[in-house]
Each structure stands twice: as structure tokens, then as C-alpha cells.
XYZ file of C-alpha atoms in Angstrom:
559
model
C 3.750 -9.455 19.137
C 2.595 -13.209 18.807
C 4.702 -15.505 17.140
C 2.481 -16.015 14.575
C 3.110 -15.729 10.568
C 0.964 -12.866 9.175
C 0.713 -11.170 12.140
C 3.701 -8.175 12.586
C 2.010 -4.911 11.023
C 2.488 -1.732 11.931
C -0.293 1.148 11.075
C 0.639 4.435 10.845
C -2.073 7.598 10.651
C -2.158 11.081 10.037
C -3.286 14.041 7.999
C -1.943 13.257 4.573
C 0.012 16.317 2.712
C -0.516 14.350 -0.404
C -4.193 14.467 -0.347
C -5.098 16.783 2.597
C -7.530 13.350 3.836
C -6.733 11.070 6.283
C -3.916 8.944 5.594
C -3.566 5.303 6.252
C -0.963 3.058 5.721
C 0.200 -0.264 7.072
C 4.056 -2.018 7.028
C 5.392 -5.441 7.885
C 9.238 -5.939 9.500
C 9.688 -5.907 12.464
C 9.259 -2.321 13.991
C 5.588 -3.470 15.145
C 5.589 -6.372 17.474
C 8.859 -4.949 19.226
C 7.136 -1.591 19.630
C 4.885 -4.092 22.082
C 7.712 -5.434 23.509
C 9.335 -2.284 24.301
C 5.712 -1.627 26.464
C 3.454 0.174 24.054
C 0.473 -1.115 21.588
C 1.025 2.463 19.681
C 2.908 6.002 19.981
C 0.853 9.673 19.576
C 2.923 11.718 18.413
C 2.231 15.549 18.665
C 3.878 19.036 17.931
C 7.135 19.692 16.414
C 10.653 19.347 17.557
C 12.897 22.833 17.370
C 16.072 21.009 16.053
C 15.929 16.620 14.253
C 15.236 14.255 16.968
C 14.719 10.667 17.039
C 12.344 8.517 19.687
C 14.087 5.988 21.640
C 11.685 3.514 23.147
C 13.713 1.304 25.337
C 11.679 -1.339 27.285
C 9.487 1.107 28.693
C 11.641 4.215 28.503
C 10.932 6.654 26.443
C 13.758 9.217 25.441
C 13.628 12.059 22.833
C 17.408 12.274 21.186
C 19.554 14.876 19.207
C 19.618 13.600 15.586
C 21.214 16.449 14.109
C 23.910 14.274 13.136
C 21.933 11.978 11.708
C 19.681 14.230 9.985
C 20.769 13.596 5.905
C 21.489 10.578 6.148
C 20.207 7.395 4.269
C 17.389 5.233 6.338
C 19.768 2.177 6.857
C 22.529 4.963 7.927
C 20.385 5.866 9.771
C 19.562 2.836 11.168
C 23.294 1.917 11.800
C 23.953 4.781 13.738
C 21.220 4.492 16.109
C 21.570 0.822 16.766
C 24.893 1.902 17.833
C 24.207 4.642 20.041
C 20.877 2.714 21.677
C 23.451 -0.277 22.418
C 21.822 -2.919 20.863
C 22.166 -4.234 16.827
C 18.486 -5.724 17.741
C 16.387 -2.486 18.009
C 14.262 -1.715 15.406
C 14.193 1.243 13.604
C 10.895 3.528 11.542
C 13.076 5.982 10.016
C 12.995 8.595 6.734
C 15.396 9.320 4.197
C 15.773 12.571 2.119
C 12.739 12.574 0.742
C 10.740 12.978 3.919
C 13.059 15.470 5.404
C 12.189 17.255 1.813
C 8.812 17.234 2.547
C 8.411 15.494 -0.686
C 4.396 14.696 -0.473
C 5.082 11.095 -1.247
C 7.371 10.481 1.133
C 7.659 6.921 3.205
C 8.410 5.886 6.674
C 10.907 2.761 5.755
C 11.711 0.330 8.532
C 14.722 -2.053 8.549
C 15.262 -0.681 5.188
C 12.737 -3.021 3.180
C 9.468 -2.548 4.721
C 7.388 0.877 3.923
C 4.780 2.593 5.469
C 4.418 3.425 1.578
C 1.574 5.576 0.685
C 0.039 8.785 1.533
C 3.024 10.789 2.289
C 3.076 9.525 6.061
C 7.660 10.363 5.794
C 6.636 14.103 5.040
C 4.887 14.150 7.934
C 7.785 12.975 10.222
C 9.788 15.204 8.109
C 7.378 18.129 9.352
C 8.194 17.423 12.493
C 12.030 16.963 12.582
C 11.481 13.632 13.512
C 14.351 11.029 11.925
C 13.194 8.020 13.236
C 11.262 6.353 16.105
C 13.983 3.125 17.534
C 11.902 0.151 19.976
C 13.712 -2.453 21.747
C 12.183 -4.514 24.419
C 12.161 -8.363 25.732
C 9.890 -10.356 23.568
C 9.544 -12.888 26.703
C 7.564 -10.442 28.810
C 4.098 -10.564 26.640
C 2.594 -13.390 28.593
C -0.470 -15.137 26.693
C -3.409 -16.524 27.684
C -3.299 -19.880 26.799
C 0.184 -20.526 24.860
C 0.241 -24.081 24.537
C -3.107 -23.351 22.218
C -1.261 -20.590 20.611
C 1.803 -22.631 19.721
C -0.168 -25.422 18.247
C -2.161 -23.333 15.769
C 1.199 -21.146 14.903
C 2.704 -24.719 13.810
C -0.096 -25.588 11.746
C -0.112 -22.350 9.788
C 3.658 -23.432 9.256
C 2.742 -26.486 7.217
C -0.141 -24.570 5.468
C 2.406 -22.340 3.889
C 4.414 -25.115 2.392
C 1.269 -26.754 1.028
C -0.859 -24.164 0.316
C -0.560 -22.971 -3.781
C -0.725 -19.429 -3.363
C 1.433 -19.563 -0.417
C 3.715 -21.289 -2.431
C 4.031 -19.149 -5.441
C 4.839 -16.470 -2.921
C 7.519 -17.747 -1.205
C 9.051 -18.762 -4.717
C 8.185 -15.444 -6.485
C 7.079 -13.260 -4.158
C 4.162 -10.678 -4.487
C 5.899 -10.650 -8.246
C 3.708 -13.911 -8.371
C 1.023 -12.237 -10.547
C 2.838 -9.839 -12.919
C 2.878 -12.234 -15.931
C -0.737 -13.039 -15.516
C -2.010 -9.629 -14.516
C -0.315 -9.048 -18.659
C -1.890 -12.108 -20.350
C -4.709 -10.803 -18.796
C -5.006 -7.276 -19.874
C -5.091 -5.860 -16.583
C -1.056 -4.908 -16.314
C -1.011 -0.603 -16.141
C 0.973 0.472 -19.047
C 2.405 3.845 -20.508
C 0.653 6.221 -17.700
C -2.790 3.584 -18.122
C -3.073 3.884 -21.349
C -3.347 0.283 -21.688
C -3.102 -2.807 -20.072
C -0.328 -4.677 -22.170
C 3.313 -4.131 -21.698
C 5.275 -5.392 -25.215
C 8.163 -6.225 -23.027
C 7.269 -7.352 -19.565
C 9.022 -11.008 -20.057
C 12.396 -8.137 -19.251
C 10.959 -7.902 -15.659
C 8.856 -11.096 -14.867
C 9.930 -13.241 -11.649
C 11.934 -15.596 -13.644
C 13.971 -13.112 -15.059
C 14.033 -10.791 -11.986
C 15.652 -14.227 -10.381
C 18.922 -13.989 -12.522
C 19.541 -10.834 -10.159
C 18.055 -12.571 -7.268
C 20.131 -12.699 -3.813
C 17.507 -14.694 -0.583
C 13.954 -14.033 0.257
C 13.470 -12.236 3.597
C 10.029 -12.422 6.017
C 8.361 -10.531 8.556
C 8.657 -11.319 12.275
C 7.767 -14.720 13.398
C 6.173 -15.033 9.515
C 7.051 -18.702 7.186
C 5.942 -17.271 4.463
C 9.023 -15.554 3.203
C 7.270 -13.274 0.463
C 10.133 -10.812 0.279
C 12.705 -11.096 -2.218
C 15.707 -9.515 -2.161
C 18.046 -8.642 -5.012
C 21.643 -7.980 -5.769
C 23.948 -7.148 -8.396
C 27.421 -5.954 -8.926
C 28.439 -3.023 -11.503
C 32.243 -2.667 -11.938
C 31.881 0.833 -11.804
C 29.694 0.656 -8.802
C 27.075 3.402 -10.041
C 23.933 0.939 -10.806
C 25.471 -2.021 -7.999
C 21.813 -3.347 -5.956
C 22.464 -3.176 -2.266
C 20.115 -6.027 -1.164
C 19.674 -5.076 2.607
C 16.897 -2.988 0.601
C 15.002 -5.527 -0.358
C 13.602 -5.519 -3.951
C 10.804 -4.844 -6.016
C 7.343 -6.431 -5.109
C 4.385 -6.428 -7.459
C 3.553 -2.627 -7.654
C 6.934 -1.253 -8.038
C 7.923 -3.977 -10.414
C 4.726 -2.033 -12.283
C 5.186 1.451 -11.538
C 8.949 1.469 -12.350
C 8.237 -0.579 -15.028
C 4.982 -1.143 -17.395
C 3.822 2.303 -16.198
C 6.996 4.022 -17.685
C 7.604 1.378 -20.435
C 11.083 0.200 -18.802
C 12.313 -3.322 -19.469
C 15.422 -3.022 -17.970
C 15.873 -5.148 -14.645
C 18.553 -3.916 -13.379
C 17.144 -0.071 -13.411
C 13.990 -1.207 -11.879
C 15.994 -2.970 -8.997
C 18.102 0.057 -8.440
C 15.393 2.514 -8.295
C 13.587 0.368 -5.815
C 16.805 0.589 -3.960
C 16.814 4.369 -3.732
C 13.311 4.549 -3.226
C 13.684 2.629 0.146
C 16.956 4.563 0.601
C 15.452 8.186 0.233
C 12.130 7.070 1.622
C 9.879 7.484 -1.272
C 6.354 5.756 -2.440
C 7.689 4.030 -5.467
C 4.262 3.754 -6.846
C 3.961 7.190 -6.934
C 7.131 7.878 -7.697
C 6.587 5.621 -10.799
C 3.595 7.485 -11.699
C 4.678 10.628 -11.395
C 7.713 9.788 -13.596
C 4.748 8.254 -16.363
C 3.418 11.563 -15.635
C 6.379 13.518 -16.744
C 6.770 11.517 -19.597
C 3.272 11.740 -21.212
C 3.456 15.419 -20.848
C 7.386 15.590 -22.325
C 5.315 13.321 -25.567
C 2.288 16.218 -25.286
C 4.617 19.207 -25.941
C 3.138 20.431 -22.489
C 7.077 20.494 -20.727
C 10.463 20.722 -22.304
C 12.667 19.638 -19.847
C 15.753 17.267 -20.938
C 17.844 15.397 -18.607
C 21.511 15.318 -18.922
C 19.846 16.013 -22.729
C 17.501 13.281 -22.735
C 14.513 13.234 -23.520
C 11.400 12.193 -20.719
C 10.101 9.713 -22.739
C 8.557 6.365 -22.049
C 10.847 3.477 -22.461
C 14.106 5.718 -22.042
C 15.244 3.855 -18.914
C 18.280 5.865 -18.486
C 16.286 9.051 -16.690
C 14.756 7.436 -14.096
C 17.352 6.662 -11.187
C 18.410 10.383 -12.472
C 14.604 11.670 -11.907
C 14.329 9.654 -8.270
C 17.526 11.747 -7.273
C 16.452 15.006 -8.168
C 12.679 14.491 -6.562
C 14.250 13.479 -3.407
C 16.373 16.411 -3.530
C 13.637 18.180 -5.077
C 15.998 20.133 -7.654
C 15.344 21.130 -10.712
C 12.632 19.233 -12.453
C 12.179 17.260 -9.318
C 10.549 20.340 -7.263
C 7.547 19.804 -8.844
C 7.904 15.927 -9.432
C 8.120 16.263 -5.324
C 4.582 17.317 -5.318
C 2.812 14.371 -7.048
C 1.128 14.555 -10.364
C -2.339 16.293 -8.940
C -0.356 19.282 -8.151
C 1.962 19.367 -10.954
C -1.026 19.113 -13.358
C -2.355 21.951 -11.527
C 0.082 24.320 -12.188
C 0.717 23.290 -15.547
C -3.328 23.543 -17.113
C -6.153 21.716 -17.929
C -4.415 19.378 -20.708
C -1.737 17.927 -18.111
C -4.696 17.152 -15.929
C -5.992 14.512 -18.339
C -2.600 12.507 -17.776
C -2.875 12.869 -13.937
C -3.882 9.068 -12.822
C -4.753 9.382 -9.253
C -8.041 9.728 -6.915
C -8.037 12.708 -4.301
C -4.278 12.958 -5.168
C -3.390 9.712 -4.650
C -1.827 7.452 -7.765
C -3.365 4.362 -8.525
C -1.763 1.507 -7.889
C -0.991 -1.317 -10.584
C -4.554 -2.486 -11.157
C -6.450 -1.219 -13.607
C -10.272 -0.478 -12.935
C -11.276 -1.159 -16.515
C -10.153 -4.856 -15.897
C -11.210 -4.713 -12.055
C -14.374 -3.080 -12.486
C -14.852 -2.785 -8.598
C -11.495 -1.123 -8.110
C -12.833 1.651 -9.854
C -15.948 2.036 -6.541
C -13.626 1.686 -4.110
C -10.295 3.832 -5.526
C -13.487 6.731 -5.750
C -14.983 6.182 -1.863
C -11.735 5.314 -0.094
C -11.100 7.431 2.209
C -7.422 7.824 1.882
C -7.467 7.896 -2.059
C -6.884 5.053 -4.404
C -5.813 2.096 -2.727
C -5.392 -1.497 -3.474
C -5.505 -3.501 -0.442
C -8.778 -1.710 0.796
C -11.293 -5.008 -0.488
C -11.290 -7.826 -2.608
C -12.159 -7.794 -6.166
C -13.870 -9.063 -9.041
C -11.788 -12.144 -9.926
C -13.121 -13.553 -5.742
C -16.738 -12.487 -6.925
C -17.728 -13.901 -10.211
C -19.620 -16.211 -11.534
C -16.213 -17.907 -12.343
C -15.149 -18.872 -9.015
C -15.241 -22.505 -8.218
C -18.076 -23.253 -5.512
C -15.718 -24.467 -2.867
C -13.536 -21.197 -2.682
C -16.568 -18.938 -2.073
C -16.898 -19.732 1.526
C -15.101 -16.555 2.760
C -17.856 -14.757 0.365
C -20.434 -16.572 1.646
C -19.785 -15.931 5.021
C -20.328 -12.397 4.319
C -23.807 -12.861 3.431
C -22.709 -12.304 -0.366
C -24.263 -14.896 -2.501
C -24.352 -13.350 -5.677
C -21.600 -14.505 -8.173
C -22.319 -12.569 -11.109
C -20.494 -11.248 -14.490
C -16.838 -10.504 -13.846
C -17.263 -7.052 -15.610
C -19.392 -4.110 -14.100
C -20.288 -2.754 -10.722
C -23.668 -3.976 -9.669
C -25.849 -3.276 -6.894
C -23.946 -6.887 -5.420
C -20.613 -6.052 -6.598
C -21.421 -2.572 -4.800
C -22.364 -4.651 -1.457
C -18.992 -6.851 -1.854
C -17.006 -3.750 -2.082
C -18.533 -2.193 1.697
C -18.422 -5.384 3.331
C -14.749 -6.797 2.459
C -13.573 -2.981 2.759
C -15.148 -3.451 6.381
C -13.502 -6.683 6.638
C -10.262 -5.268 5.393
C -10.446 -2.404 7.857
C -10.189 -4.948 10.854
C -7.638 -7.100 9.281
C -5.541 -3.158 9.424
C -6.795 -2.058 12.430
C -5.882 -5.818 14.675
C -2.354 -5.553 12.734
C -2.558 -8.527 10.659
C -0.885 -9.337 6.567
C -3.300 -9.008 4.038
C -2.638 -12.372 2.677
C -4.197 -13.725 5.913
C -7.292 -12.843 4.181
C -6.999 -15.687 1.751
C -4.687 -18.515 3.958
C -6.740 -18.261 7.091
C -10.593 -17.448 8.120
C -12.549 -15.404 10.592
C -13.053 -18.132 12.800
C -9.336 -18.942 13.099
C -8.344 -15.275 13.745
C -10.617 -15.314 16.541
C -9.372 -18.289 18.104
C -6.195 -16.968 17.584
C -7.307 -13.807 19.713
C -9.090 -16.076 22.085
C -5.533 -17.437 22.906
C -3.327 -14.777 23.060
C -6.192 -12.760 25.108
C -8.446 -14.365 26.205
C -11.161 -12.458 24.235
C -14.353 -14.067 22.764
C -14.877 -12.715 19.508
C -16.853 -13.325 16.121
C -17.122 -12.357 12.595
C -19.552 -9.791 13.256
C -17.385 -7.956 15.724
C -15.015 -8.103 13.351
C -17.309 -6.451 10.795
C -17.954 -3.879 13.340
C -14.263 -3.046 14.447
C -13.310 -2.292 10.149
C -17.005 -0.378 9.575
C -15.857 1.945 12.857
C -12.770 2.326 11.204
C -13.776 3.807 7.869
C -16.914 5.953 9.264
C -14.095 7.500 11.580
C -11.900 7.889 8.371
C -15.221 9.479 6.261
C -15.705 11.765 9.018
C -12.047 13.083 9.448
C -12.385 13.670 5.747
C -15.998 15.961 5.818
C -14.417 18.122 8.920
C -11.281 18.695 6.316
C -13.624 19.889 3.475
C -13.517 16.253 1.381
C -16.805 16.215 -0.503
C -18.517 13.809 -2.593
C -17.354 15.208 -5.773
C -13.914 14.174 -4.877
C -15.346 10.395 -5.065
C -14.457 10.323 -8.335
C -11.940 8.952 -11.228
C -9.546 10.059 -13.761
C -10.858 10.888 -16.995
C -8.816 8.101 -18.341
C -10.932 5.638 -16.608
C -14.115 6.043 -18.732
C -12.590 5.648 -21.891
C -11.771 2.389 -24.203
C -8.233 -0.047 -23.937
C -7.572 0.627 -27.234
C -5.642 -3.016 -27.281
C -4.685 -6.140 -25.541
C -6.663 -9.097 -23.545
C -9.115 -5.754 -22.382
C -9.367 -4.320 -25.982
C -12.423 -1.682 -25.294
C -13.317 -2.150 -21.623
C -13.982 1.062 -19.559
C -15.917 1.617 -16.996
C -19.587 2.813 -17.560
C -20.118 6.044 -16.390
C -23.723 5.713 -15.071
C -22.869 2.441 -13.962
C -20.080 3.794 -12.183
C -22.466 6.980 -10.976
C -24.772 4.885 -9.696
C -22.748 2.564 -7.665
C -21.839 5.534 -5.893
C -25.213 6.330 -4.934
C -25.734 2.920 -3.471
C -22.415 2.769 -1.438
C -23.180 5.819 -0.067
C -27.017 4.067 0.742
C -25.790 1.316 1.540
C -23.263 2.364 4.008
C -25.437 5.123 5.652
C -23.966 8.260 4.241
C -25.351 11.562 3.535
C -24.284 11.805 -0.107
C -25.256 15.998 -0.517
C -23.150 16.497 2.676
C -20.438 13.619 2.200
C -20.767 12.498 5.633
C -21.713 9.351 7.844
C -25.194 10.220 8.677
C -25.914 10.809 12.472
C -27.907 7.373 13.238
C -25.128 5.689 11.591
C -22.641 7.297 13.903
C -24.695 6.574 16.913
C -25.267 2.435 16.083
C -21.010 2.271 15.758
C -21.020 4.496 19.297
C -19.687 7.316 17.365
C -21.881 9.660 18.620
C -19.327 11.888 20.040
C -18.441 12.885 16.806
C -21.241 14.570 16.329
């Protein structure tokens, strides 16, 4: 709840019905710091509601409410109609659309209708529970702070960081869209299901061009970083007009709705991110299970036509049509609702070879034969393939100027070696900034703090809104609890070693582009396994963290 720029996340937990592991999934907005406003630093939520509720959380009240009438509705309808009935156009509202109360195993949480609790199928869960939405309003002025004057100084000087700072920069001009041209030139853009990394047409959808639609960036609370464009546009006959209350597309969706299924059309991808928050749906999934579809429509393995077309990549005009029906989950879309792990299940052992995900979950837009490292930690995550879990090879090579290794450095990781592979020091940078990463989640702080501020600064931050004394190796030990809580949750709900691994996809050849004939080495790959498991003080034959470990991060009641 500080008014501090990077620092308004929200964390959400639960068992996932995607991949039956834990889920984990953090959100920006707003919803967060007035959750701690309203009185509470989080919310258990148990059991299941006989008839659609919603949570009101009112300055230290807490009231479970009828939503029968809202139950149907759209998230910002949603979010409307309870503003109205709590009294106040200032409460903030997690909510679900269709697709959770579906139980569509994708589903999102969406809050203030642009900022997703996105992965892991977190809005099915709500949906399992007949729970709409959870509403917080509370007085901002009652968090006092230990020493504010400090607290306001260092908030101001983050301020003029942003505007000076390149990378900050490019994101407040371009958003998280900042890196979708490059991520092309560079091979490493997921295209046609991950076939390749090279889209023919992704000038249609890069930030320039995405800018001729574009309506005002929004931020998260208290944030001057404003990394959240919004986009509009009009359609006479009002079927494909882009509400921009919604937001727009950022990086992955731009990726998933686009280069994965081979659309080039802007003003498709900016309507289906519209629905997507609408409905309350992961669009990277929902972009992968559409590329999916599509490979298996090319592979004779399903017949299905919409409105008589054909699923096939680059036909743009099924995919608002395929959003609908998964949300609805009719038709096609019952199975689409399901995610592609499933789907391939059902459908036999050549549809699994165009499945792209880990432990169910789709892999996000960046491709582990360009990333070598994201292939380690999409396998060991403990909530499936996930981007934002550690940094990657292009802040660990030998390529990286001397004065931006510091961070690395401070990690005790010294070794800058070949961009490509996954070496026994590549293995150790993926453990330690995955620890690293899991306090940045677990304290409720942006990602992008990660590369505009340092250790020391978050802990003088803490020092003055606490008055805690803390250090880097706390910090270390707050995201290594984290994950060894997450590994175990996993081995009590059967998750074995064996489900550490990759699609088949993964070990074979780009067969063009910047990353013509990279893949990721199998032994290599096997082998970095063995050492993250070593390394992080897992029993690899039982999948588990082994009991000393457990003991040294007072975990011992686990056992």
C-alpha cells in the first residue's frame, strides 16, 4: 500500500485445475494495496458458496453478498454494478467473467478490467466456488509508516529514474510491446504453434503500428511508469469496435494472438484481447490453444469448420469466433475450454506432438531454443511454464557489458559464459534469480523492479515503511521458502520428476530465421536437471525437497 511505483501486486494461490500443481500468479491495478487499506494483507478463502456471491471488504468489514444477479455478467459489468451497490465508484474490484463461471481451466481473475491474475486457471477456481468477485475499499490515510519523510524522498527519486532511465522509457512509450520487433530480428519471436521463431508479417502488429489504434497509457497504483497501453477503435457496425477500459495487448498476447496463430491483423488482436479480459480468459493460452487447433485442422487430426472456415493459421477471421465459443464452451470450444494437454489427450498420440506446454501449462512467448535457460526453468517450475520465474540468458552472457552485471554479481554469479546452452552456471543463475524472483512475488513488488532498482534499495524501502532491517540474503531466503513450499505442495499432489520435462518440439531444429537450427540439447538439457535438483537440495527419485533442506528454511513441519 506504499506510494511507491512498482509496488501494487496482488498474488493469488491455489490448486490449479489446469495443471493439478500449485498455481501462482501475480496482477498489478489496484485491487492490492486497497485490499490493505480496507484492513487485510491477504484473504483465505475456503469452501463453496450454495448460490454466486461476491466478498465485500469494506474498511474492515467483511460481508458475503447475493450475486445472483450479477452472475453472467461481463467483469467490468460486473464491476459497475457492485461499485454501485457498495456506494462508492472507488472500490476495487477482482472479479471473473464467463469463462471462470465455465470452469474453463484457463480462466483469469481480471481486476479493474485490465489487470489479470492471468495464468494457471486461478478464475475457474472462483468459478468453483460461486464466487463473482471479491470488492475492497478502505482509507489509504490509515497505513501509518515508519519513517515517511524517508519514504517520500526515495518514491520521488524513482520518479525521475523513470523518465531517464532507457528501458523505463521504451516502456512508457511502447509498453511491454517494447521488445516484439527485436524478440523477431532476433529469432526468438514464437511462431505458427513454435514452429519457428520468425513471423513474415509482424511489422502488422509492432508498437508503431499498434499506435495508429492507440487511445492513453494507464499505470498501476501510485506507479510513473505508465507501461499499460490502452487501445481503441470504432467499427460502424460496432461488431469488432475496441472498448479501451480493457486495456490492450502487452507483449505475450500481442504473441499468442498473433505470431503464434500467424495473425497480422491489429485490429483482431486488439479485440480478442478485449474479450479475453471481458470473459476472463489467459490470452496466452487462449492463443495457444487456438495454434493448437489450427496445427491439428493442417494435420487432418480434426475437421471442424467455423461458420465454414477453415482453422487454419493466418485465417484471422475465426479467432474472436473461437474466444466466444471457449468461453461459452460450445461446440468446438468444450474442448478448447480444457487447454491443449487435455485436448491432445483425447484426441491421440499425434495431437500430442503439437501440444506446447509444461505440466499443462502453455508456454509463454519465449522460445527456449533462443533462451536456452527458459527451457530449465519452464521444466522445474513449479506451477508449469512460466516467464517471469528468473532472468535469462541475454543478463548472463559473455555479452553483457561489465557495468550492468552488478545485480549478477551480487548473486555470487560470476560466470558470463556462451549465450547458448545450459551449463552447470547457467543452471546456478536459473535457482538463484528464481529465488530472487520468488521474493520480488511473495513482498508484492513489479517485476521490472528487478532491473530499475536493487536489493539494497528495496530494503531501505522496507526499512521505511516498517521499520524492518533486512538484506539480500533474507531476501534469498524469503523466494527459496517460497518455491520448496511450492515443490512440496506439488509431491503431496502426485507431481513427479518426469513431469520436469518439455515438449517434443523443443529438442528439435528452427528450421529458419535469426535461430536457423538451434534446439536444445537433450543431455544438456537432462543434465541440467540433475544439477538443479543438486543444487537446490531435492530428492530427484522422489521429486521432493529433501528433509535437511526443509529443516535449514524451518520447514520442518512439512515433514
Amino acid at each position: 500500500g506504499a506510494p511507491v511505483s512498482y509496488m501494487s501486486r496482488v498474488c493469488v494461490n491455489a490448486k490449479s485445475p489446469l495443471t493439478n500443481c500449485i498455481a501462482d500468479s501475480q496482477a498489478g491495478g489496484w485491487f492490492g494495496p486497497e485490499l490493505k487499506f480496507a484492513g487485510f494483507d491477504g484473504i483465505v478463502i475456503k469452501g463453496k458458496a450454495d448460490t454466486p456471491v461476491y466478498i465485500s471488504i469494506n474498511s474492515g468489514k467483511v460481508e458475503i453478498k447475493d450475486a445472483k444477479h450479477i452472475w453472467g455478467k461481463d467483469t467490468g459489468e460486473a464491476d459497475d454494478i457492485i461499485k454501485s451497490e457498495i456506494g462508492s465508484k472507488n472500490a476495487r474490484i477482482m472479479s471473473i467473467g464467463k469463462a471462470g463461471e465455465n470452469l474453463v481451466k484457463y480462466a483469469c481473475i481480471i481486476n479493474e478490467r485490465r489487470h489479470a491474475n492471468g495464468r494457471n486457471g486461478l478464475g475457474a477456481v472462483m468459478g468453483a466456488k460461486n464466487l463473482k468477485a471479491i470488492a475492497a475499499k478502505g482509507d489509504r490515510n490509515s497505513i501509518k509508516y515508519f519513517d515517511k519523510e524517508t519514504l517520500g524522498i526515495m518514491a520521488r527519486e524513482d520518479v525521475e529514474t523513470i523518465k531517464t532511465d532507457p528501458l523505463a522509457k521504451g516502456l512508457t512509450e511502447l509498453g511491454t510491446n517494447d521488445g516484439y520487433v527485436f524478440q523477431n530480428e532476433f529469432g526468438g519471436l514464437p511462431t505458427r504453434n513454435f514452429n519457428t521463431g520468425s513471423f513474415d508479417k509482424y511489422l502488422d502488429l509492432a508498437p508503431e503500428e499498434l499506435h495508429k489504434i492507440y487511445h492513453k497509457n494507464e499505470t498501476c497504483y501510485a506507479c510513473a511508469q505508465r507501461c499499460k497501453i490502452t487501445l481503441r477503435h470504432e467499427d460502424p457496425e460496432g461488431k469488432m469496435s475496441v472498448d479501451p477500459s480493457y486495456g490492450g495487448p502487452e507483449y505475450e498476447t500481442t504473441s499468442s494472438i498473433g505470431s503464434y496463430v500467424c495473425n497480422s491483423d491489429k485490429i483482431v488482436l486488439a479485440k480478442a484481447h478485449e474479450l479475453c479480459n471481458r470473459y476472463g480468459i489467459d490470452t496466452i493460452s487462449m492463443g495457444a490453444t487456438i495454434a493448437f487447433a489450427m496445427e491439428c485442422y493442417e494435420n487432418g487430426i480434426i475437421d471442424e469448420r467455423i461458420d465454414g472456415q477453415e482453422i487454419k493459421f493466418g485465417n484471422s477471421d475465426i479467432i474472436i469466433p473461437l474466444i466466444e465459443m471457449t468461453s461459452n464452451r460450445e461446440g468446438i470450444g468444450n474442448m478448447m475450454a480444457e487447454g491443449s494437454k487435455i485436448w491432445a489427450e483425447a484426441l491421440g498420440d499425434k495431437a500430442k506432438a503439437f501440444s506446447i506446454e509444461v505440466k499443462g501449462n502453455a508456454l509463454p512467448a519465449h522460445m527456449p531454443r533462443q533462451k536456452n535457460s527458459m527451457a530449465l526453468i519452464y521444466a522445474v517450475n513449479p506451477f508449469g511454464a512460466d516467464h517471469c520465474s528468473t532472468l535469462t540468458d541475454f543478463e548472463y552472457c559473455e555479452d553483457v557489458p561489465e557495468e550492468e552485471r552488478g545485480f549478477m554479481r551480487m548473486l555470487d554469479l560470476n560466470f558470463f559464459g556462451s549465450f547458448y546452452g545450459i551449463t552447470k552456471h547457467k543452471t546456478k543463475m536459473v535457482l538463484y534469480t528464481q529465488m530472487y524472483h520468488g521474493f520480488i512475488d511473495s513482498i508484492g513488488i513489479c517485476i521490472f523492479s528487478v532491473f530499475l532498482t536493487d536489493p539494497d534499495r528495496i530494503s531501505r524501502y522496507i526499512k521505511a515503511i516498517t521499520g524492518w532491517d533486512t538484506s539480500l540474503f533474507e531476501f534469498m531466503k524469503i523466494g527459496e521458502r517460497k518455491v520448496n513450499m511450492m515443490k512440496y505442495f506439488n509431491w503431496k499432489h502426485g507431481i513427479r520428476t518426469d513431469d520436469d520435462s518439455l515438449p517434443k518440439r523443443m529438442f528439435e531444429a528452427i528450421p529458419d530465421g535469426y535461430t536457423k537450427d538451434q534446439k536444445i540439447n537433450k543431455e544438456e538439457f537432462e543434465s541440467a536437471i540433475k544439477d538443479y535438483y543438486d543444487m537446490a537440495g531435492w530428492d530427484i527419485v522422489e521429486s521432493k525437497p529433501l528433509p535437511g533442506k526443509l529443516k535449514e528454511l524451518d520447514l520442518e513441519w512439512l515433514l
